[in-house]
Each structure stands twice: as structure tokens, then as C-alpha cells.
Short mmCIF file of C-alpha atoms and ligand atoms in Angstrom, two decimals:
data_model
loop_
_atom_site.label_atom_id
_atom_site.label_comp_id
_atom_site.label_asym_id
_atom_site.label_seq_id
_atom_site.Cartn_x
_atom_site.Cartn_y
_atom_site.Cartn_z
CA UNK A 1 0.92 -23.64 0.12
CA UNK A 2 -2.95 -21.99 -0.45
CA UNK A 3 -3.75 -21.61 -4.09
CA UNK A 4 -6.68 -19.94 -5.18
CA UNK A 5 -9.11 -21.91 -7.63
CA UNK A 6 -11.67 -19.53 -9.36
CA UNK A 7 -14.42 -19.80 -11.77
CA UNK A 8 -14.92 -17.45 -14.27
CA UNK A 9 -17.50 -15.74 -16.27
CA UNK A 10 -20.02 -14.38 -13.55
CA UNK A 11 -21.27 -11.55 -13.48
CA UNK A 12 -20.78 -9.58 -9.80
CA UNK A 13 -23.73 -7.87 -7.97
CA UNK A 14 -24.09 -6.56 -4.33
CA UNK A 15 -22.26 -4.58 -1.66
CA UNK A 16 -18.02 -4.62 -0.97
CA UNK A 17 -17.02 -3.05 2.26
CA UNK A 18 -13.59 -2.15 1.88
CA UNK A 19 -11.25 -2.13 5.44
CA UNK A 20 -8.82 0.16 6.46
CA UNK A 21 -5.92 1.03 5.04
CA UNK A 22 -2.44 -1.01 4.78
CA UNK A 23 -0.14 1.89 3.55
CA UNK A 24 -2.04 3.93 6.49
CA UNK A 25 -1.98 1.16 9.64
CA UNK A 26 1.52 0.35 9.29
CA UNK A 27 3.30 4.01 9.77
CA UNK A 28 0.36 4.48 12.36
CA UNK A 29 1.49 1.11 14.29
CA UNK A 30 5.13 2.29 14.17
CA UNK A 31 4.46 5.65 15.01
CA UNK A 32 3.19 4.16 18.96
CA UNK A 33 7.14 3.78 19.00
CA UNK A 34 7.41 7.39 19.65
CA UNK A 35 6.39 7.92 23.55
CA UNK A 36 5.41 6.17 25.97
CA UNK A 37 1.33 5.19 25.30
CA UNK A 38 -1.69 3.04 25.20
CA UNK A 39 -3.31 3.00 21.61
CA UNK A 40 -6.14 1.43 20.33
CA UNK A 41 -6.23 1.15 16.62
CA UNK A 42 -9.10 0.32 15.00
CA UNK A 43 -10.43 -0.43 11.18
CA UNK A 44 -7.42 -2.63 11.30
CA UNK A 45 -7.66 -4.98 8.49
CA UNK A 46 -6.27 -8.61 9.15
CA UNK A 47 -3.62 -8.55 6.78
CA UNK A 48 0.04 -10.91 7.10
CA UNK A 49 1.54 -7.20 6.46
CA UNK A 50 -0.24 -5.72 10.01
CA UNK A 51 1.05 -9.05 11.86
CA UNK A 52 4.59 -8.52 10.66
CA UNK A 53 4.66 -4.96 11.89
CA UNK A 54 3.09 -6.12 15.47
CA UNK A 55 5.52 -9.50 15.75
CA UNK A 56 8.26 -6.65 15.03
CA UNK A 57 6.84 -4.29 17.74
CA UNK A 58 6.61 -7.17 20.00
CA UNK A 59 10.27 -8.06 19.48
CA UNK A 60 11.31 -4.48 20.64
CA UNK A 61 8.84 -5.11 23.91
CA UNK A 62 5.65 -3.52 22.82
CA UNK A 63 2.24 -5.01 23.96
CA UNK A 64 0.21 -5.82 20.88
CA UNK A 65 -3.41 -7.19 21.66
CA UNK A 66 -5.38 -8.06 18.18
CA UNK A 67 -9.11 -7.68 19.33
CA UNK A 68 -12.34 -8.85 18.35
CA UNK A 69 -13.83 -5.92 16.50
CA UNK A 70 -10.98 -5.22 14.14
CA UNK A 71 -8.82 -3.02 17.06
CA UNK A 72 -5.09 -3.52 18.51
CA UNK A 73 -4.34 -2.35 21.54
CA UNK A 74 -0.78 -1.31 22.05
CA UNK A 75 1.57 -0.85 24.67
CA UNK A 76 4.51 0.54 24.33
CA UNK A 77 5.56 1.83 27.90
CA UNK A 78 8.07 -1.55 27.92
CA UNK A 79 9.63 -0.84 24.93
CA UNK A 80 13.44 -1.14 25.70
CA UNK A 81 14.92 -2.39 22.57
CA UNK A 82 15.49 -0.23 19.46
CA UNK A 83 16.45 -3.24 16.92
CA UNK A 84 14.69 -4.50 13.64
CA UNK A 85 16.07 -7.56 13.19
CA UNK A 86 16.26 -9.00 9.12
CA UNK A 87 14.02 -12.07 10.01
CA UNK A 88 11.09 -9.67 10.37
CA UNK A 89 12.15 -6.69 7.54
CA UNK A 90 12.57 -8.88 5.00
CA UNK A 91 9.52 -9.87 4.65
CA UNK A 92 7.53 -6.33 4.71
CA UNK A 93 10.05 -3.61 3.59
CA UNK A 94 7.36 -1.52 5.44
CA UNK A 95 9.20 -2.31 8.61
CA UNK A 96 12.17 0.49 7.99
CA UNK A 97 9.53 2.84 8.98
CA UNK A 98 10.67 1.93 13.05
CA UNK A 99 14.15 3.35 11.97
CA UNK A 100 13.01 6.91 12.78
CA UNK A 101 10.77 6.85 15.71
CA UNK A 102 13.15 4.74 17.24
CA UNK A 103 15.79 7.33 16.60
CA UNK A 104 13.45 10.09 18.14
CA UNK A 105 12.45 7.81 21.12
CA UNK A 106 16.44 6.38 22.30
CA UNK A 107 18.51 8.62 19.83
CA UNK A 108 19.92 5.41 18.54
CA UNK A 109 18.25 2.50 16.62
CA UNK A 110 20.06 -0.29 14.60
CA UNK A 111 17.38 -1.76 11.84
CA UNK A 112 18.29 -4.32 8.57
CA UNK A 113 18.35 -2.84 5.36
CA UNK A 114 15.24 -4.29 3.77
CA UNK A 115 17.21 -5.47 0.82
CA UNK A 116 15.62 -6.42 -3.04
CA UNK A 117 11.54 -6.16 -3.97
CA UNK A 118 10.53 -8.13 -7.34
CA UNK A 119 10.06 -4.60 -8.86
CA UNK A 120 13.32 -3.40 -8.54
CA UNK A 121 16.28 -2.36 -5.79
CA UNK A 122 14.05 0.06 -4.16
CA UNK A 123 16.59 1.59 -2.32
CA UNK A 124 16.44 3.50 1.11
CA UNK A 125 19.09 6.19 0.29
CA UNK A 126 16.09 9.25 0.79
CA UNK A 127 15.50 8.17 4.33
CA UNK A 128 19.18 7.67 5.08
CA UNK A 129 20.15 11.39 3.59
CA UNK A 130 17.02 13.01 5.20
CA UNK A 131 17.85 11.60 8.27
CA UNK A 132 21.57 12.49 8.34
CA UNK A 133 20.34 15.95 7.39
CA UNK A 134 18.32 15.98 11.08
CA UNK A 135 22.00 15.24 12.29
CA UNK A 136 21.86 11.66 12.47
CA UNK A 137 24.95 9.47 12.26
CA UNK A 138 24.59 6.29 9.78
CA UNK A 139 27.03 3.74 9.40
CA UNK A 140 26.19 0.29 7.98
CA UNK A 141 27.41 -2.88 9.27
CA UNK A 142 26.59 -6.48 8.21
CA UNK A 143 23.78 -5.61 6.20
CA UNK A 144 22.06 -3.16 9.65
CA UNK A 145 21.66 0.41 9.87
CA UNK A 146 23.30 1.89 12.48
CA UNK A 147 22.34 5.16 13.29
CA UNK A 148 22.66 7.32 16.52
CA UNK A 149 20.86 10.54 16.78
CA UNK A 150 21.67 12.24 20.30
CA UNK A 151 21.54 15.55 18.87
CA UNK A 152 18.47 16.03 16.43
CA UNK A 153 18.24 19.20 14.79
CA UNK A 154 16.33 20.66 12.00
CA UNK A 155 16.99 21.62 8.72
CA UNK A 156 15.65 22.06 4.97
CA UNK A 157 15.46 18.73 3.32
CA UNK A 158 14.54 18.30 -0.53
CA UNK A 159 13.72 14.74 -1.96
CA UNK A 160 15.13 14.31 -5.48
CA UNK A 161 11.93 11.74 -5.86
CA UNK A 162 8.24 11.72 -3.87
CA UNK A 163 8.83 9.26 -0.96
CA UNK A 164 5.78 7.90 1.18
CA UNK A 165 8.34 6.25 3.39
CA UNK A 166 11.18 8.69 3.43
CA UNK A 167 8.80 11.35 4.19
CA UNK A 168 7.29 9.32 7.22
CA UNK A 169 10.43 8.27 8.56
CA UNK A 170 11.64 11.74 8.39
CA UNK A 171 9.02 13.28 9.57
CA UNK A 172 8.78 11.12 12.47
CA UNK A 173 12.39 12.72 13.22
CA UNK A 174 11.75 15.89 12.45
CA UNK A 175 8.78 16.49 15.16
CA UNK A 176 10.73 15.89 18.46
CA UNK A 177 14.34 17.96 16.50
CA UNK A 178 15.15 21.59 17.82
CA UNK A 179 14.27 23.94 15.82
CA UNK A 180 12.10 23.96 12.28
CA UNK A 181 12.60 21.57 9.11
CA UNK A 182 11.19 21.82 6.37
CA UNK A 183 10.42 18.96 3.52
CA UNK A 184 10.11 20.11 -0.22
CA UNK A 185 8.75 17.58 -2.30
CA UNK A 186 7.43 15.45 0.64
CA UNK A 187 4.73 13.03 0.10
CA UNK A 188 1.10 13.92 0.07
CA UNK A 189 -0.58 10.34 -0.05
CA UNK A 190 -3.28 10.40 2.44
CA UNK A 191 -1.87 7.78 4.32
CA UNK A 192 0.94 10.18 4.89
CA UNK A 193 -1.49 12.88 5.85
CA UNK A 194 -3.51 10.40 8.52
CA UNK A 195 0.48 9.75 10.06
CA UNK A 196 1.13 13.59 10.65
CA UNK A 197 -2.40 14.06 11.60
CA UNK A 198 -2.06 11.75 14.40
CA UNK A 199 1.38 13.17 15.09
CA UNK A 200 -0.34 16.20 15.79
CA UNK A 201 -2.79 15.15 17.66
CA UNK A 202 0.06 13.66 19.88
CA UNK A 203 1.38 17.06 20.41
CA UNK A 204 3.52 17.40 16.88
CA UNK A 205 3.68 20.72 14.89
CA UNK A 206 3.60 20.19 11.55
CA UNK A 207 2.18 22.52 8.51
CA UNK A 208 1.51 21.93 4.91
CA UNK A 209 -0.18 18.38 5.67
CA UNK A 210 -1.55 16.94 2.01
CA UNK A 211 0.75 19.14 0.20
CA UNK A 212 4.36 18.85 -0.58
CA UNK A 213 5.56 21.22 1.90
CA UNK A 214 5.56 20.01 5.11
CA UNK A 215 7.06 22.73 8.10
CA UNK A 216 8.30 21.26 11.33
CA UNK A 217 8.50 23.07 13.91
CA UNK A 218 10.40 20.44 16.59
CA UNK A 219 9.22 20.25 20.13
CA UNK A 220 10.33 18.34 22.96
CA UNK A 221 7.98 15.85 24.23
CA UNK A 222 4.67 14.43 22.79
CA UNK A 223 1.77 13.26 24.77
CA UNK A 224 -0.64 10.13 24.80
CA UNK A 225 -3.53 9.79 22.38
CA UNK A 226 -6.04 6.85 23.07
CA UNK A 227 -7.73 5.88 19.65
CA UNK A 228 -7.60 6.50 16.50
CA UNK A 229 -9.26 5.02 13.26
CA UNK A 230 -7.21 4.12 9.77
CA UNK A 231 -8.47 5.49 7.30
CA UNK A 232 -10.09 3.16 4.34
CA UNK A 233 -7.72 1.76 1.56
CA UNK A 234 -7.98 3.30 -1.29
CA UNK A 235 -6.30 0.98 -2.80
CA UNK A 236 -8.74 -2.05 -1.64
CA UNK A 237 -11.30 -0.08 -2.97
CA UNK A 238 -9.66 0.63 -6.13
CA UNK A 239 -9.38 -2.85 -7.01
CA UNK A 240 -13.04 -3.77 -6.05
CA UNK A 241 -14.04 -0.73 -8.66
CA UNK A 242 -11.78 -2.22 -11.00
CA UNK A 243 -12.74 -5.97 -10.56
CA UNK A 244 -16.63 -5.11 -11.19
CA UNK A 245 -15.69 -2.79 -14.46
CA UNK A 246 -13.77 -5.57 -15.98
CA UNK A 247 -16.18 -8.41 -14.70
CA UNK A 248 -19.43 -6.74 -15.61
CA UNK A 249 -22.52 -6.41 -13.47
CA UNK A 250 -23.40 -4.01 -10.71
CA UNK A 251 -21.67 -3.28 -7.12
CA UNK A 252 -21.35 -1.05 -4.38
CA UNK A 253 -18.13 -0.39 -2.85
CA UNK A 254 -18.78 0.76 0.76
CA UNK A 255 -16.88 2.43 3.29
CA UNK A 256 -14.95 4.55 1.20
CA UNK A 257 -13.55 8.21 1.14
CA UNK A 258 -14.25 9.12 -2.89
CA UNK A 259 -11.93 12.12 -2.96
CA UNK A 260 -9.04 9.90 -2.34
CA UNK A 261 -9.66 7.83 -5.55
CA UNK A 262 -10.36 11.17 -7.88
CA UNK A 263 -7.66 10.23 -10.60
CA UNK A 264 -9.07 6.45 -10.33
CA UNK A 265 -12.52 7.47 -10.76
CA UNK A 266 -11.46 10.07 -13.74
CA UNK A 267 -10.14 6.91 -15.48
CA UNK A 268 -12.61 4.81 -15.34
CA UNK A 269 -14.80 7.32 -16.58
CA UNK A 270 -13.17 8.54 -19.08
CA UNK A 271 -13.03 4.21 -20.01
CA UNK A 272 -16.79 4.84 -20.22
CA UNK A 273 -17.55 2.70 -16.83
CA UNK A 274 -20.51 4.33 -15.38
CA UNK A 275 -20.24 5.25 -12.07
CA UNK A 276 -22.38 6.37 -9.16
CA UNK A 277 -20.30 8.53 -6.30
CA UNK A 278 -21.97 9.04 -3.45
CA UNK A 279 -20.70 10.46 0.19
CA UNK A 280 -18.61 7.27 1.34
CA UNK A 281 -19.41 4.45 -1.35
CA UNK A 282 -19.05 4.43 -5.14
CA UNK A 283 -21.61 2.35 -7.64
CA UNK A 284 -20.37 0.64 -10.66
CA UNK A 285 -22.60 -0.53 -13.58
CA UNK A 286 -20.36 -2.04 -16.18
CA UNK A 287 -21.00 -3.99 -19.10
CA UNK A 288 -17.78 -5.62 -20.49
CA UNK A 289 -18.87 -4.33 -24.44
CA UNK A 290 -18.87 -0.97 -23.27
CA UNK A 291 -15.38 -0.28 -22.50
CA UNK A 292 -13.14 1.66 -24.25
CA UNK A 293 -9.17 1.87 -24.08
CA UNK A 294 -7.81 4.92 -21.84
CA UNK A 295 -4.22 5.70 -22.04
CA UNK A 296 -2.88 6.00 -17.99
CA UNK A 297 0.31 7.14 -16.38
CA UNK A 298 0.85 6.26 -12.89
CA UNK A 299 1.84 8.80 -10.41
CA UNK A 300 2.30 10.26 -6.92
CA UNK A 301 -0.66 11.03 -4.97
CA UNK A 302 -2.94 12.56 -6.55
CA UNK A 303 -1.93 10.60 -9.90
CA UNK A 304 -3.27 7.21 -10.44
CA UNK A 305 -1.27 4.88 -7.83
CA UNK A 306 1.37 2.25 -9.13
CA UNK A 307 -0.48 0.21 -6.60
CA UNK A 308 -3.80 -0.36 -9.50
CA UNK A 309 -1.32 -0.26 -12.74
CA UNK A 310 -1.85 -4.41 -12.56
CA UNK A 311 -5.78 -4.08 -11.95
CA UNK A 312 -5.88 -1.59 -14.68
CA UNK A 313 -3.62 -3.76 -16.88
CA UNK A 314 -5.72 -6.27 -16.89
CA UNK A 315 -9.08 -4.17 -17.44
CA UNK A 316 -7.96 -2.83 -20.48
CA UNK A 317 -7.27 -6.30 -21.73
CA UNK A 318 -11.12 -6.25 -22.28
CA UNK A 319 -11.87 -2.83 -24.16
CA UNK A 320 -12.06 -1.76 -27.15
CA UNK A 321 -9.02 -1.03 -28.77
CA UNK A 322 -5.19 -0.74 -27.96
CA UNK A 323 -4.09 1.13 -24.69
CA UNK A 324 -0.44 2.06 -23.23
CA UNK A 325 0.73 2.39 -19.75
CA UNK A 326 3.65 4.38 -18.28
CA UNK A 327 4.66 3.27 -15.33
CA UNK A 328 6.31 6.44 -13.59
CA UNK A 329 6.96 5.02 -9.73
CA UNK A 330 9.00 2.01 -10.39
CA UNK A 331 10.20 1.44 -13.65
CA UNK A 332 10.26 -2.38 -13.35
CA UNK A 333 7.00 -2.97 -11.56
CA UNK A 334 5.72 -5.52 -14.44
CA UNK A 335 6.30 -8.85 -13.34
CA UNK A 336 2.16 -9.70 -13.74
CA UNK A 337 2.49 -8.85 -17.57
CA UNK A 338 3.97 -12.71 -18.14
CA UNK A 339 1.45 -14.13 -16.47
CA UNK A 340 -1.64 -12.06 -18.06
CA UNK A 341 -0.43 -13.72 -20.92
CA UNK A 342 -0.82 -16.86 -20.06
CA UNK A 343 -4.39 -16.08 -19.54
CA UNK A 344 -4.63 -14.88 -22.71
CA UNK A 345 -3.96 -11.32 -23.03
CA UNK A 346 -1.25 -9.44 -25.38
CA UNK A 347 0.38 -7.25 -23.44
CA UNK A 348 4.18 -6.43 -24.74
CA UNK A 349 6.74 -3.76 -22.86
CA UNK A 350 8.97 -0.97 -23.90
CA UNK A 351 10.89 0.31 -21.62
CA UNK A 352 8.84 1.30 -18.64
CA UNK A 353 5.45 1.31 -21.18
CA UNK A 354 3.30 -1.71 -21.55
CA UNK A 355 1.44 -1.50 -24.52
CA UNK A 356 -1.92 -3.09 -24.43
CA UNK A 357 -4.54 -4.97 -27.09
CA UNK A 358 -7.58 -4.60 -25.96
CA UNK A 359 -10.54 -6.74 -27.22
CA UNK A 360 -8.95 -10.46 -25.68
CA UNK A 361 -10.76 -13.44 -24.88
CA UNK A 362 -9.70 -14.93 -21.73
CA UNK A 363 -9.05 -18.58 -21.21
CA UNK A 364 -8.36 -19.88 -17.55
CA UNK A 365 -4.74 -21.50 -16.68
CA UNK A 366 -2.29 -22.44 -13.84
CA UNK A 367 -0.35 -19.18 -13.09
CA UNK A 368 1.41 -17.98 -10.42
CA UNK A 369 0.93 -14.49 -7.60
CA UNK A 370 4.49 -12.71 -7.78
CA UNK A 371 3.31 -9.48 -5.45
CA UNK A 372 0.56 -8.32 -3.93
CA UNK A 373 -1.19 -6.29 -6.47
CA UNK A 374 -0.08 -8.39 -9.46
CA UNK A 375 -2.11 -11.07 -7.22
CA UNK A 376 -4.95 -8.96 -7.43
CA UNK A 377 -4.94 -8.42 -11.22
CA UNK A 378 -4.75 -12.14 -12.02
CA UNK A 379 -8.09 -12.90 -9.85
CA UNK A 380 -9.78 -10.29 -11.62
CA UNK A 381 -8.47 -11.90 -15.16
CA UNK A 382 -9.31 -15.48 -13.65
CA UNK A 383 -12.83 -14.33 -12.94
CA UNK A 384 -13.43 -12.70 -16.42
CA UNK A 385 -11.86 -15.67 -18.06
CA UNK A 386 -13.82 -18.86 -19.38
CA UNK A 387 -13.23 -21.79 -17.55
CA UNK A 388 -10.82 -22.43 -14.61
CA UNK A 389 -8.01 -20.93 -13.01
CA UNK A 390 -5.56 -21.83 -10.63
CA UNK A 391 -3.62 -19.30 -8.77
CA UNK A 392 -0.34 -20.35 -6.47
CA UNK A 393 1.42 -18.54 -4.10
CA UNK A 394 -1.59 -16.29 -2.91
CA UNK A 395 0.22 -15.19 0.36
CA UNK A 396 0.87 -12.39 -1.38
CA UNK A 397 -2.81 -11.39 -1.61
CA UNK A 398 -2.68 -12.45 2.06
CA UNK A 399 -0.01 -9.59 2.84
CA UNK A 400 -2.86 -6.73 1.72
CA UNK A 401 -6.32 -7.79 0.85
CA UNK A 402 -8.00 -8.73 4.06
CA UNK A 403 -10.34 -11.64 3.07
CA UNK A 404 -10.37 -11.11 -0.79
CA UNK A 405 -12.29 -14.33 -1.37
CA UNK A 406 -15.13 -13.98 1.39
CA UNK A 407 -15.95 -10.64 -0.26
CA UNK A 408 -15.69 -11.80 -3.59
CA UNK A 409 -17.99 -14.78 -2.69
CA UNK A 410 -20.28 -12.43 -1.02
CA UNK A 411 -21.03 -10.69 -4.54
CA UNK A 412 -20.91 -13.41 -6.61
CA UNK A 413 -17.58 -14.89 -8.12
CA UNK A 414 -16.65 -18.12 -7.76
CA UNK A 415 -13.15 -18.31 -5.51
CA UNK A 416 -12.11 -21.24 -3.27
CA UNK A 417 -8.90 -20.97 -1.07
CA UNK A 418 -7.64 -24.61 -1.33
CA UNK A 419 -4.21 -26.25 0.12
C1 UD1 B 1 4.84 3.04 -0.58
C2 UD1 B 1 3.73 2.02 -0.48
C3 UD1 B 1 3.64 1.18 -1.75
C4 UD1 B 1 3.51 2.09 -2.97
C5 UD1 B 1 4.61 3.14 -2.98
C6 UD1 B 1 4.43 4.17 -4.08
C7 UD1 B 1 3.64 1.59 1.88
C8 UD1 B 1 3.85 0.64 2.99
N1 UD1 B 1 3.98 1.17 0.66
O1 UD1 B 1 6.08 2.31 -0.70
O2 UD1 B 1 2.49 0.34 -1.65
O3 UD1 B 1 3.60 1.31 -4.14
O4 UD1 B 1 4.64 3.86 -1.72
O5 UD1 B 1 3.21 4.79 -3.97
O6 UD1 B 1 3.12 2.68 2.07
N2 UD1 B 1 12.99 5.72 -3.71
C9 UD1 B 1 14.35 5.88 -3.78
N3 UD1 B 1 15.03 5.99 -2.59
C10 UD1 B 1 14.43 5.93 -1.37
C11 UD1 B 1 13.02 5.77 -1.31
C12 UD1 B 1 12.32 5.67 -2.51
O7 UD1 B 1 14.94 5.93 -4.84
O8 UD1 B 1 15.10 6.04 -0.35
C13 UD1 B 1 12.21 5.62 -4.94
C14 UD1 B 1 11.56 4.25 -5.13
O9 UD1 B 1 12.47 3.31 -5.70
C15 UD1 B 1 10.40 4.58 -6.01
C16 UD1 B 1 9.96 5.96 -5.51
O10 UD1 B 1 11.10 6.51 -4.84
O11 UD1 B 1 10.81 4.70 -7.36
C17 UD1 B 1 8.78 5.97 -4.59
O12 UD1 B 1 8.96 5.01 -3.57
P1 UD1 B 1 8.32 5.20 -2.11
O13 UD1 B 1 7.24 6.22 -2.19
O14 UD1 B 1 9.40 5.40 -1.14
O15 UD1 B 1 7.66 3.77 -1.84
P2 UD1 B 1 7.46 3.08 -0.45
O16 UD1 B 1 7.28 4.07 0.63
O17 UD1 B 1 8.48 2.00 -0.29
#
């Protein structure tokens, strides 16, 4: 298995370019489920997570062509089988998001429940109620969903919790159901709002896109669209911002939309990180004495994402003072506090609130990746730490950085990928 082995104590200077978006490229590939097109995708980033969704698509009989230039072409006029099978969704729960345009492309679609997440149950129970609200039929059996949805129709569907998933699966429904639904307390994430945008442009009608709100009014076909480019990850470039705060030095993170990281920037602000925000890239100039403890609570889009609560974790390892964070999205989303520690940090938890000394002098050790983000934290502790670290089971990182260590390189850290 690939470990990472990293050298700490360097300072990082130069330019990041940050890819497109995971959260965004995996709804979008699903969504070519819907009709019967040729897409071409591109600012894909090469990510385990983006070849998961294509093997799936594949399985079901779409063409998926990876290209040179960061594009997939896909196919999906031979699409003839509407089943996820567990193999594939267990290992990227991100897969459930077939369920619905399955539903609205054959009216019937059998996909596995994606099962446990280190975090927590993280159960699908929005989708499934949203969806039987458009009239679906669910049954489970041996661990599948079973749903048949001949006769879609729309309705007023509230989420007792924000849902990124549940509100693209259901809104994926919702387009081609007679009649109008409408989602209260639907996701606003932009990756959500790139999904329905696209949706649109494929001949959807849907309102209230980047607000909670959405209003579908159902019609009954969509059309082709030929290309379309995902948006960049915020969360990509949240962790490059991050990683030069905490390491010190001076970067550029490139490629960028700025307004989606508003609450990210806010907070490392109001840590006293100076930044530089430009029109599509963001300059960082930190200096590890300067920074000062900032309380945080994660939240929904716009909050700061659960997806840089690790990252953040492990900045405010090095400022000044003690520093608490509330984690509001999954209560048990904390797994990369253990390891921390072993790196030195003193980072203790009450119920869903880590509390955080700031002020720590890291040391590097053997620890281990135990989810994608958490992987991301621990290379930004490894390269602030002195001496070496050793990081196992980095195909975590693999699943949503695209390249982590090539960049890193390219601005100065010291990362080998080694077997
Ligand atoms: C997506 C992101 C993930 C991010 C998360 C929250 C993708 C591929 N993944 O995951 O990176 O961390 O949003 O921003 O986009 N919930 C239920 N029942 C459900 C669905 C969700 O109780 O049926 C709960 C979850 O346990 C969690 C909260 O709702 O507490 C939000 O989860 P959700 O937004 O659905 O996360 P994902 O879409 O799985």
C-alpha cells in the first residue's frame, strides 16, 4: 500500500492551481443518466472517487472515455441497466446519487444501500422519504433499494436536515414529475447549484437555485447538452489556503471562485492570516507567530464546510491560545483528532466540540489516513512538524485530492509517495 513520507519544516512559496470540483463532478457524471446524450466533461480532476462513479456508469452500459486534457466523454445512449451493484457503492457512498436519475430515466432502479462511513451511520432516509413523496415505491431487499417510479408526481417536500445528496437525488426526480414540487430546506452548496444549472440547461425548470427553496416545475422530456465545465473545489482550495497559513510562507491559490470560500476566508482572517483576494485566485502571507485562535462552527453552505474542520483542526494547533470547534454536520466526524496527537498536538473532545491548545510543537511520527480530509490535515501537520513523518493508507487522499504531492512539491514541501 502507498504511504506518504514528508519532511517538515519548509516554508511554502509559489502558485497552487486547484482542479475541479469532486462534490460537483460526481452528481454532474450521474446526472448524463437522465436522457439519452453525448457529454463532455471537463476540469475533471483524476481522483479514485471520479473512476468509481465512471466504472459504475460503465456497469449500467454508459460509454466513459477519460481524455487527455482533463475531459470524459460520455455516452449514455446504451444505457440499459438501472442497477448499482454494492461492489462499486461501497466504496464512494457518492454513488446513491444514480438512484434518482435512474428512476426518472426507466421508472425503476434497484441500487445498494451504501451502508457505514467512519464518521457515523450517515443514513439515506431523506432521499428515500423525498423520493416516496414524488410517488415512488421503496422496498428494501438484501441490503438493495428497490424502487419503481412509473408514476412521478410532484409535491412539497421539507428536509428535517440540509442534504447535498438528498436534494440532488430528489431533484433529479422532481424535473421530469407532473406537475410542481417544491423543496424547503434544500441544499444550496454550489455544487448543488452547478447540478440544477446544468439540469436546466438540459431543458429542466427549476427556481430558487443557491437558496433553500428550490420550485420544480416537472416537464416531460429533456434534451442533449454537449459540454460543460465543473466548477473548482472549494474544498481543494480550502485546504491549499489552509496548508500555507499553518506552514508559513507565501502562495497563490489559482483557479478559484473566492465567493464560494467567503466563511473560509472570514476565518482565516479573523485568525489574523493575511490574505490577498483577487478575481479567481487568493494570496496567503502567513507567518506561523502570527496566528491567533478563532473559535469555528461548521455548517451548511454558506457556513464553514465539515469538509476543512480537520485542516482547520490542525491550524489552530499552531496559534496562539486555546480554540474550540463544533462540529454541526456530523457529530462524529473526529477520527483525525487521535492521530494529531500523535504528532504532538492536544486536542481533547466533548461531545461534538473539540477543544483545542494552541501554541504546540510538532514532532513527526508513523500515523495513519482514516478519510479523505483527515488525510489532508495530517500532511499539513507532517509538513509543519520537525523531522519525519510517515503517513499509511493515503488512498484516501487518492479518493479527492488530485495529485496532492506534485503540487505540494511544486511549492516547496518535501512529500514522496513511496510503496
Ligand atoms: C456531501 C459531500 C460531503 C460533505 C457533506 C456535507 C458529496 C459527494 N459529499 O455528502 O463531502 O461532507 O455533503 O457537506 O457531495 N443525513 C441524514 N439522512 C439522509 C441524508 C443526510 O440524516 O438521508 C444527514 C447526514 O448524516 C449529515 C447531514 O444530513 O448529518 C448532511 O449530510 P449530506 O449533506 O447528505 O451529506 P452527503 O451528501 O452524503
Amino acid at each position: 500500500m502507498d504511504y506518504f513520507e514528508i519532511n517538515g519544516s519548509k516554508t511554502l512559496n509559489g502558485v497552487v492551481e486547484v482542479g475541479g470540483a469532486k462534490n460537483a463532478v460526481l452528481p454532474l457524471m450521474a446526472a448524463t443518466i437522465l436522457n439519452k446524450g453525448k457529454l463532455r466533461i471537463s476540469n475533471v480532476p483524476t481522483l479514485s472517487d471520479s473512476i468509481t462513479m465512471s466504472k459504475l456508469l460503465e456497469e449500467m452500459g454508459v460509454e466513459v472515455k477519460f481524455e487527455s486534457d482533463n475531459s470524459i466523454f460520455v455516452d449514455s445512449s446504451k444505457l440499459d441497466t438501472p442497477f448499482a451493484p454494492y461492489d462499486l457503492v461501497k466504496t464512494m457512498r457518492a454513488s446513491f446519487y444514480v438512484l434518482g436519475p435512474l428512476l426518472a430515466r426507466f421508472g425503476k432502479a434497484k441500487v445498494s444501500l451504501p451502508g457505514g462511513c467512519a464518521w457515523g451511520p450517515r443514513p439515506v432516509d431523506f432521499h428515500l422519504e423525498g423520493l416516496k413523496a414524488l410517488g415512488v415505491k421503496i422496498s428494501i431487499e438484501n441490503g438493495y433499494v428497490v424502487a419503481d417510479g412509473s408514476n412521478l408526481t410532484g409535491n412539497k417536500i421539507h428536509f428535517p436536515k440540509i442534504s447535498v445528496g438528498a436534494t440532488g437525488n430528489v431533484v433529479m426526480v422532481a424535473i421530469l414529475a407532473k406537475g410542481r414540487t417544491t423543496i424547503t430546506n434544500a441544499a444550496s452548496e454550489p455544487e448543488i447549484q452547478q447540478l440544477c444549472e446544468m439540469l436546466n440547461s438540459m431543458g429542466a425548470n427549476i427556481s430558487g437555485i443557491g437558496s433553500n427553496i428550490l420550485t420544480i416545475e416537472g416537464v416531460s422530456s429533456l434534451n442533449s447538452i454537449s459540454n460543460i465545465s465543473v466548477i473548482p473545489d472549494r474544498i481543494e482550495a480550502g485546504t491549499f489556503l489552509i496548508a500555507a497559513a499553518a506552514i508559513g510562507g507565501e502562495v497563490e491559490v489559482t483557479n478559484i471562485i473566492p465567493e464560494h470560500l467567503d466563511s473560509v476566508i472570514n476565518c482565516l482572517q479573523k485568525a489574523n492570516i493575511q490574505l490577498e483576494v483577487k478575481d479567481s485566485s487568493i494570496v496567503v502571507r502567513s507567518k506561523k507567530e502570527d496566528i491567533l485562535s478563532t473559535n469555528i462552527e461548521t455548517n451548511e453552505y454558506p457556513g464553514f464546510p465539515t469538509d476543512l474542520q480537520a485542516q482547520w483542526m490542525m491550524l489552530m494547533c499552531l496559534a496562539k491560545g486555546n480554540s474550540t470547534i463544533k462540529e454541526n454536520i456530523y457529530y462524529d466526524r473526529f477520527t483525525h483528532i487521535m492521530e494529531l496527537n500523535r504528532l504532538g498536538c492536544n486536542i481533547k473532545l466533548e461531545d461534538s466540540v473539540a477543544i483545542i491548545e494552541g501554541d504546540r510543537k510538532l514532532i513527526g511520527a508513523d500515523v495513519m489516513s482514516t478519510d479523505i480530509r483527515a488525510s489532508a490535515a495530517l500532511i499539513i501537520a507532517a509538513l509543519c512538524a520537525s523531522g519525519t513523518t510517515k503517513i499509511s493508507r493515503i488512498y484516501h487522499i487518492d479518493r479527492g485530492y488530485d495529485n496532492i504531492e506534485k503540487k505540494l512539491t511544486n511549492i516547496g514541501a518535501e512529500i514522496f509517495r513511496k510503496k
